[in-house]
Short mmCIF file of C-alpha atoms and ligand atoms in Angstrom, two decimals:
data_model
loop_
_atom_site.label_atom_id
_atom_site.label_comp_id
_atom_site.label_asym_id
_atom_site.label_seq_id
_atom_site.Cartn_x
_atom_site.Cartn_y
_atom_site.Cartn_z
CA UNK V 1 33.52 12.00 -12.50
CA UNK V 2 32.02 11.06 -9.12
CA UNK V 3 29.56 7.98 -9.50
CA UNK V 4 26.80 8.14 -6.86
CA UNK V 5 25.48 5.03 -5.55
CA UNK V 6 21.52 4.95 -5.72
CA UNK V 7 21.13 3.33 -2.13
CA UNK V 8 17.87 4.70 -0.04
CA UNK V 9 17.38 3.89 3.11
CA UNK V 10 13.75 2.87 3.42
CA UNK V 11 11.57 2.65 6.70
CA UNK V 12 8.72 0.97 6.79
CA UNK V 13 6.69 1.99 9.92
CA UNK V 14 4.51 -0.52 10.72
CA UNK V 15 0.90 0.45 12.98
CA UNK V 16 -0.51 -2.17 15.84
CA UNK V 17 -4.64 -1.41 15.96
CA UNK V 18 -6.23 2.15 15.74
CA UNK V 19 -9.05 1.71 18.06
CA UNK V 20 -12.91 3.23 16.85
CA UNK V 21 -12.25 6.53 19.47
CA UNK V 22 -8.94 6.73 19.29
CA UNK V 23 -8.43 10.40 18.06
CA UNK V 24 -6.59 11.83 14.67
CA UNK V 25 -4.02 13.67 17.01
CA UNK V 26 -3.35 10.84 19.14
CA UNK V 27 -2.54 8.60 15.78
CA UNK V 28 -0.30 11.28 14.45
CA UNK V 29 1.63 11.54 17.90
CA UNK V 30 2.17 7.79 17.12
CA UNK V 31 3.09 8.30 13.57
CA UNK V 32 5.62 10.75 14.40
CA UNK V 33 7.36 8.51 16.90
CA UNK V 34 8.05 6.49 14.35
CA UNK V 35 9.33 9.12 12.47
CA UNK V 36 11.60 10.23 15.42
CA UNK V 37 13.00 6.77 15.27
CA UNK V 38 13.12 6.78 11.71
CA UNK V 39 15.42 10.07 12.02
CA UNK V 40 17.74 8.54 14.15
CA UNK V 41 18.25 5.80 11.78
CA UNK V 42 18.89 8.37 9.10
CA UNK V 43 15.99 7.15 7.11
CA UNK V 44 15.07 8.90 3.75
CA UNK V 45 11.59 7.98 3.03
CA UNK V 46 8.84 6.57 5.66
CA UNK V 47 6.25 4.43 4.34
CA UNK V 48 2.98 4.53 6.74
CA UNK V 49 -0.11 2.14 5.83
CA UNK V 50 -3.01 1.87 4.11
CA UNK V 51 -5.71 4.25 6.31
CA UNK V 52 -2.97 5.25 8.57
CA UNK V 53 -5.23 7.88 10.88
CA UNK V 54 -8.18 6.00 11.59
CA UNK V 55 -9.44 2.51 12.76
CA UNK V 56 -10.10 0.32 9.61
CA UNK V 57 -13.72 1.80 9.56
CA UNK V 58 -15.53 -0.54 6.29
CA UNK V 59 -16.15 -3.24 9.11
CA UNK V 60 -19.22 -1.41 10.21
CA UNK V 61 -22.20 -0.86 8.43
CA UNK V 62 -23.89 2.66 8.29
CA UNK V 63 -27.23 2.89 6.23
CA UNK V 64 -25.92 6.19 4.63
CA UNK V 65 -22.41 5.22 2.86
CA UNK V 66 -21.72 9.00 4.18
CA UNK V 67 -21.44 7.62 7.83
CA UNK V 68 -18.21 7.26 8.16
CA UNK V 69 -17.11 10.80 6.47
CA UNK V 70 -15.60 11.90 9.73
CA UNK V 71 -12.78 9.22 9.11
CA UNK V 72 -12.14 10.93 5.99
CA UNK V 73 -9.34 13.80 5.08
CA UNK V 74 -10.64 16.28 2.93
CA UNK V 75 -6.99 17.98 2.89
CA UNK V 76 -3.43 16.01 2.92
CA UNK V 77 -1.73 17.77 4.32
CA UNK V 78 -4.99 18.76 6.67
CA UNK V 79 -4.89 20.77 9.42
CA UNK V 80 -4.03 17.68 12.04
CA UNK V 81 -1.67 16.06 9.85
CA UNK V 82 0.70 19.29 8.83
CA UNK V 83 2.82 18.65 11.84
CA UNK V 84 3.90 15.08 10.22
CA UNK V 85 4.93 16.40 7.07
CA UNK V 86 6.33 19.20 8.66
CA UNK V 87 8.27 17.50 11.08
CA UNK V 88 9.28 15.07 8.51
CA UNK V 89 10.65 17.90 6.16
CA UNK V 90 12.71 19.39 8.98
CA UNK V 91 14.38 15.69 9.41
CA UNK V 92 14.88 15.88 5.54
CA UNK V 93 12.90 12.22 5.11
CA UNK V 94 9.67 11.99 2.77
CA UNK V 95 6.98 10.57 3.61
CA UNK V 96 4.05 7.79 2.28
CA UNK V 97 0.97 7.65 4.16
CA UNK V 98 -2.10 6.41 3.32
CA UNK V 99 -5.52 7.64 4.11
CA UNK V 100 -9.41 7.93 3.77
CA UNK V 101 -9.82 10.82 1.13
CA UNK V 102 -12.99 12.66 0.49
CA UNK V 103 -12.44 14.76 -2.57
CA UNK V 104 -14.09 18.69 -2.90
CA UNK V 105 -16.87 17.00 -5.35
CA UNK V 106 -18.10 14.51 -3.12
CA UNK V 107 -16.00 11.17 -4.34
CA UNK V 108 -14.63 8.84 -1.73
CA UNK V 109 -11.32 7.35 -2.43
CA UNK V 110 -9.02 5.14 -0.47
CA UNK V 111 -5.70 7.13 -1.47
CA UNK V 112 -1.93 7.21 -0.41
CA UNK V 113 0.08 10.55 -0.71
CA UNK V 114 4.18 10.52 -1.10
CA UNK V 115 6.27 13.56 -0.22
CA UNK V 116 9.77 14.02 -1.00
CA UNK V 117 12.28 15.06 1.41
CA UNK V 118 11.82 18.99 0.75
CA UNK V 119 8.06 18.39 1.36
CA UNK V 120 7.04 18.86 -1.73
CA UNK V 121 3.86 16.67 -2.70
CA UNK V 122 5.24 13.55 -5.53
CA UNK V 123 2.38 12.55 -6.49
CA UNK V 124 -1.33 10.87 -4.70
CA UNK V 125 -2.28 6.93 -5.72
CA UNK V 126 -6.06 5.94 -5.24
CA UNK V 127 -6.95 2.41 -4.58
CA UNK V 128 -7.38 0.43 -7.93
CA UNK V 129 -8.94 -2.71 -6.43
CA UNK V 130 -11.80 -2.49 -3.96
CA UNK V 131 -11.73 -6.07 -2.76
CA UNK V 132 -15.36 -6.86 -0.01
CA UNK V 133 -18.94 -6.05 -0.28
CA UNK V 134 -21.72 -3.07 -0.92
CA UNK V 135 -24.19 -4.39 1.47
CA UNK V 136 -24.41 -5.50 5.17
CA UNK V 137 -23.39 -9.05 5.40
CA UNK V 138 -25.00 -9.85 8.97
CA UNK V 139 -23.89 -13.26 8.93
CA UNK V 140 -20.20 -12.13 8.98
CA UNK V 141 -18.47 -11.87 12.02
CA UNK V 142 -17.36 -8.25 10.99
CA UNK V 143 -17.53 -6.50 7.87
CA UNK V 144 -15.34 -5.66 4.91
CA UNK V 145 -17.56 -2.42 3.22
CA UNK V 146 -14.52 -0.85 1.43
CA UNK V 147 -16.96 -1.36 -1.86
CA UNK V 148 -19.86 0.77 0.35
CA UNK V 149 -17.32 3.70 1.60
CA UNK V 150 -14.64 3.56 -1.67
CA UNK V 151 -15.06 4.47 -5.55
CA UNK V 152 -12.84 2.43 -8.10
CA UNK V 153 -10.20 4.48 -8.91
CA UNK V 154 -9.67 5.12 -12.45
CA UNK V 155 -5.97 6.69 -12.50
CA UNK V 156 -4.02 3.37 -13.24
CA UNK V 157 -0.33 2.87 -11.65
CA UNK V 158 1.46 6.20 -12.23
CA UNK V 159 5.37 6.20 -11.42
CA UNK V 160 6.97 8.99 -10.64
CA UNK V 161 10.85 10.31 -10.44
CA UNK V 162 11.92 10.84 -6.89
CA UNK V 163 14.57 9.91 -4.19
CA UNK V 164 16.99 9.31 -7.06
CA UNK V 165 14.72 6.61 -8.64
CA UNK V 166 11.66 5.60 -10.23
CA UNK V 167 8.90 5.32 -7.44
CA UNK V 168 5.56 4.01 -7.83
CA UNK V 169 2.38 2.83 -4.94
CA UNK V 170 -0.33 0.16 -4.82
CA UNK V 171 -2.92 -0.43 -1.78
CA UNK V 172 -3.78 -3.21 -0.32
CA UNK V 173 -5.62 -5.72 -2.06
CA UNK V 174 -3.70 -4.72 -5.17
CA UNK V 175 -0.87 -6.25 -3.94
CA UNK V 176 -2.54 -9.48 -5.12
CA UNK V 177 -3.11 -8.47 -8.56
CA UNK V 178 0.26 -9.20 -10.72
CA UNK V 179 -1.17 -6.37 -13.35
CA UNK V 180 -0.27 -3.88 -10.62
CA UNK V 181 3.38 -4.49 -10.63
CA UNK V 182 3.57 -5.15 -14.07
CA UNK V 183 1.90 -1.82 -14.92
CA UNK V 184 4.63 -0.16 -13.05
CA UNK V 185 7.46 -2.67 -14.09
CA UNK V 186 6.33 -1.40 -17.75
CA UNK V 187 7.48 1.92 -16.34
CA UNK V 188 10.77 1.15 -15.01
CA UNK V 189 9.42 1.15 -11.11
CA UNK V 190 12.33 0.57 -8.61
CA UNK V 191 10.46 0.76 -5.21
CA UNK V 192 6.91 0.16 -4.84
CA UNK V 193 5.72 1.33 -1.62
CA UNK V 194 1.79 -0.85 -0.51
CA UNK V 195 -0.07 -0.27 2.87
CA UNK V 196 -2.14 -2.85 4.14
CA UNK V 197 -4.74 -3.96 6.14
CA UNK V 198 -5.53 -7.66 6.03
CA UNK V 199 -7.68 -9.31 8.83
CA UNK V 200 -6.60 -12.87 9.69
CA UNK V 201 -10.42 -14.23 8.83
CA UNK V 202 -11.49 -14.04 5.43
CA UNK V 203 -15.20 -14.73 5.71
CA UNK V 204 -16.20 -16.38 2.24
CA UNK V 205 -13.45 -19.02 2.55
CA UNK V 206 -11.98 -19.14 6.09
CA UNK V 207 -9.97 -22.16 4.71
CA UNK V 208 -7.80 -19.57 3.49
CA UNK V 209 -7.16 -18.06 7.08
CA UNK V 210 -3.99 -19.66 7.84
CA UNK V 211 -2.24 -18.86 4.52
CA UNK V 212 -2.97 -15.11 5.14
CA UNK V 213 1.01 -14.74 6.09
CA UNK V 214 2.20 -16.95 3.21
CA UNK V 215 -0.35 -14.84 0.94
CA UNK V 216 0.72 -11.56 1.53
CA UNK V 217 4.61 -12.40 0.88
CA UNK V 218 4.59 -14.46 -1.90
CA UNK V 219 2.52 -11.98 -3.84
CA UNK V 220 5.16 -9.31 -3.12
CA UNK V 221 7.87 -11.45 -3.34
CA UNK V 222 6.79 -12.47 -6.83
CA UNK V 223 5.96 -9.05 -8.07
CA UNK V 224 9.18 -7.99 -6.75
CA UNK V 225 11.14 -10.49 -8.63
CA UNK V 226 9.10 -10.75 -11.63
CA UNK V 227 9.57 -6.85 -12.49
CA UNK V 228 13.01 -6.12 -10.88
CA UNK V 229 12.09 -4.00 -8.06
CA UNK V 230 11.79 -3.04 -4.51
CA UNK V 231 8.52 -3.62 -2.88
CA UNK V 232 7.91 -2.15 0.57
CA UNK V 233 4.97 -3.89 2.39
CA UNK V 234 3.97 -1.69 5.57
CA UNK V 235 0.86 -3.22 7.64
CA UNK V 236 -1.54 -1.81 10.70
CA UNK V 237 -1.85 -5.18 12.11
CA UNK V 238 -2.93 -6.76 15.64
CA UNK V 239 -5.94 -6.76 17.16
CA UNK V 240 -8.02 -3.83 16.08
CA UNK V 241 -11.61 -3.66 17.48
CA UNK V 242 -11.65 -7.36 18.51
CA UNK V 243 -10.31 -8.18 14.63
CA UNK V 244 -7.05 -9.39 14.22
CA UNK V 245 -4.93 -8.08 11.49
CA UNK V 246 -1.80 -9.65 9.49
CA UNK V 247 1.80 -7.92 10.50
CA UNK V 248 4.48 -9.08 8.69
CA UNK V 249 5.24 -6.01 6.85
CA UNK V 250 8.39 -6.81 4.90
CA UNK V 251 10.57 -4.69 2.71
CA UNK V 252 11.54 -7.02 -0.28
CA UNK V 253 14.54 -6.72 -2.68
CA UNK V 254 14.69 -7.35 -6.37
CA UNK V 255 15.30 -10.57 -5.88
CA UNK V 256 12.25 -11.63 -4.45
CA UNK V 257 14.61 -11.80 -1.15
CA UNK V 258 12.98 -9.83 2.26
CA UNK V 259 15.61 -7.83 3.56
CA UNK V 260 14.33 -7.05 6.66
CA UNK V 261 10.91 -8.14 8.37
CA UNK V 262 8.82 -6.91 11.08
CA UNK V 263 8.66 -9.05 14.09
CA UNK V 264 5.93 -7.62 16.06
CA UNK V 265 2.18 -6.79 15.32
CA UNK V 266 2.19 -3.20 17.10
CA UNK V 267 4.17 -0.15 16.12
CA UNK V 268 7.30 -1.30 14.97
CA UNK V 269 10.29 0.53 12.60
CA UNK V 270 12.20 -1.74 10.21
CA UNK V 271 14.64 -0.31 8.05
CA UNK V 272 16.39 -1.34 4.86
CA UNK V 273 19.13 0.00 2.71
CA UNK V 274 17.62 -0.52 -0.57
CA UNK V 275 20.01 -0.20 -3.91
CA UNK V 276 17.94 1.10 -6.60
CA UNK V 277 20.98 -0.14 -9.55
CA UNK V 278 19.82 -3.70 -8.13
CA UNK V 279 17.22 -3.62 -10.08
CA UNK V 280 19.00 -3.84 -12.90
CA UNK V 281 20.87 -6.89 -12.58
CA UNK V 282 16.68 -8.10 -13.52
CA UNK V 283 15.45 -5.92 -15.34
CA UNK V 284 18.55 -6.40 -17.63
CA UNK V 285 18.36 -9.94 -17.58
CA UNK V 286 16.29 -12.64 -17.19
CA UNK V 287 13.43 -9.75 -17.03
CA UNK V 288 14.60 -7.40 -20.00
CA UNK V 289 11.35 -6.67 -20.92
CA UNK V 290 11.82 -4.77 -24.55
CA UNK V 291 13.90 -8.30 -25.31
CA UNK V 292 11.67 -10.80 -24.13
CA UNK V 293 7.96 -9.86 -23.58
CA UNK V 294 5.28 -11.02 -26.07
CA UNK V 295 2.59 -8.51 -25.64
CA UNK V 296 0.88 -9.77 -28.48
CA UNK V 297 0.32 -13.56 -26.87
CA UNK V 298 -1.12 -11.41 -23.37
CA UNK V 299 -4.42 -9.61 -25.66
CA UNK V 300 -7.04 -10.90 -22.68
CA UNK V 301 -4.97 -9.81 -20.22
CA UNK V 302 -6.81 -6.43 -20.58
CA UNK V 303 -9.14 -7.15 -23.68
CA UNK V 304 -11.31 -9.53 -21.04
CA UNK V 305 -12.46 -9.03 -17.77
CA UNK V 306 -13.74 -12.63 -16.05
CA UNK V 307 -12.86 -16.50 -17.37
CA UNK V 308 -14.13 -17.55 -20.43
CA UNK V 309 -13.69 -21.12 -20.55
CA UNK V 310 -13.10 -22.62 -23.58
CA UNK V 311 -16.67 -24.15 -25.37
N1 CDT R 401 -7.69 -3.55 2.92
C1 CDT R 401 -7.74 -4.60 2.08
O1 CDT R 401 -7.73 -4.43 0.86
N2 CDT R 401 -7.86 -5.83 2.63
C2 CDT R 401 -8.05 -7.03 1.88
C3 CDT R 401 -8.75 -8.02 2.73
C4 CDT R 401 -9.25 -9.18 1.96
S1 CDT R 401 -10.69 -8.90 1.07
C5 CDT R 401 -11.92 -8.92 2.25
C6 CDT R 401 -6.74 -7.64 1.39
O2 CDT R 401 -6.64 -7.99 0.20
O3 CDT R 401 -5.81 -7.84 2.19
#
């Protein structure tokens, strides 16, 4: 019997800034130099941000919330993206890329698509949490609208079988939420793949401003760890539109270890062998979850929404 090793080699292809005019063609000739690198590092899967094709476009205000619908796809693959996936396909790597998704019926959803290596769609994730405001927040220095231009999604942490393991994707401000690993730990995820888009100043507590770095590891770090799995962080950062943006994007082992780390805040390719049986050595263990979970101590955790402090 011959015993393959589950080892994927992972790319996580990090964006600098997407300026306002900056067209979708021009992004995509960006995205597939990536890939081009990526294919010469025999990469298997590319993971591309959160709103990989446009400028992060909630930080303006338009009166109509249907403003901005010219930054939105209303086909992945669409007509100026079908060169990625097609490209991508001939180099036999899948592809993650997230993007601004406006569906037939009118609903606007920030959403992430991942394609396996033959091309063949895997499955689409839409942003659970919609972290900013509805309204125009003058005072601000910029804005953060995604609650103005995004719905809620509804359709929960799917996982899904593909690359050899058990794959699963998050957005964003989820990344903070420790229900969004453990919903997919409670499937058996291996590799999480999360876009983001975090500007250095958060406006309602800029005391928070220079943990932004610190923040956006240990979260993934600790949902890493805490459910045995691989969690791929991939960032736009830099300057964007006079707003600077967190890089760091980091692709993060089982153990809560990064294996390899972005070093730059433009377009940048880091790569990581990542060993889907290490996720066992945790999920086996210390987190063997049938063995050790108490479900029945956790009933707020989804019976109750805010704090209710004790009378
Ligand atoms: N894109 C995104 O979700 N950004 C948020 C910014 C903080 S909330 C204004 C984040 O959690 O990184």
């Amino acid at each position: 019997m011959v015993l393959t090793k589950r080892v994927l080699r992972v790319a996580a292809a990090q964006l600098g800034p997407i300026g306002r005019e900056e067209s979708r063609s021009d992004v995509v000739t960006r995205l597939l130099a990536l890939l081009d690198e990526a294919a010469q590092r025999r990469a298997e899967l590319i993971v591309y941000p959160e709103l990989a094709l446009t400028t992060f476009f909630p930080r303006w205000y338009t009166e109509d919330p249907s403003g901005h619908d010219h930054y939105f796809e209303r086909s992945m693959p669409g007509p100026e993206t079908q060169v990625l996936f097609d490209t991508a396909r001939g180099h036999g790597i899948g592809v993650h890329l997230g993007y601004a998704e406006l569906t037939d019926d009118g609903h606007r959803y920030n959403s992430a698509i991942l394609v396996d290596r033959d091309g063949h769609t895997v499955g689409r994730y839409r942003k659970v949490h919609i972290p900013g405001h509805e309204d125009d927040e003058p005072l601000r220095p910029f804005q953060h609208l995604e609650r103005r231009y995004f719905e809620e999604s509804n359709d929960g942490f799917p996982v899904w079988r593909a690359f050899g393991g058990l794959v699963g994707m998050a957005i964003c401000n989820d990344r903070r939420w420790p229900e969004t690993y453990r919903e997919m730990g409670l499937q058996g995820v291996e590799l999480i793949l999360i876009g983001y888009n975090t500007p250095l100043h958060y406006a309602p507590d800029p005391a928070q401003n220079p943990l932004q770095a610190f923040h956006n590891h240990l979260c993934m770090q600790a949902g890493a760890y805490q459910n045995g799995t691989w969690v791929v962080g991939v960032a736009k950062g830099g300057t964007e539109e006079g707003v600077e943006s967190l890089a760091q994007s980091a692709i993060i082992a089982p153990s809560g270890q990064i294996a390899a780390q972005a070093v730059t805040a433009g377009d940048e390719l880091i790569v990581a062998d990542c060993d889907l049986d290490w996720c066992r050595h945790y999920k086996e263990t210390l987190f063997d979850f049938a063995r050790y979970r108490r479900p029945e101590m956790y009933g707020r955790i989804t019976g109750q929404k805010g704090v209710e402090e004790p009378s």
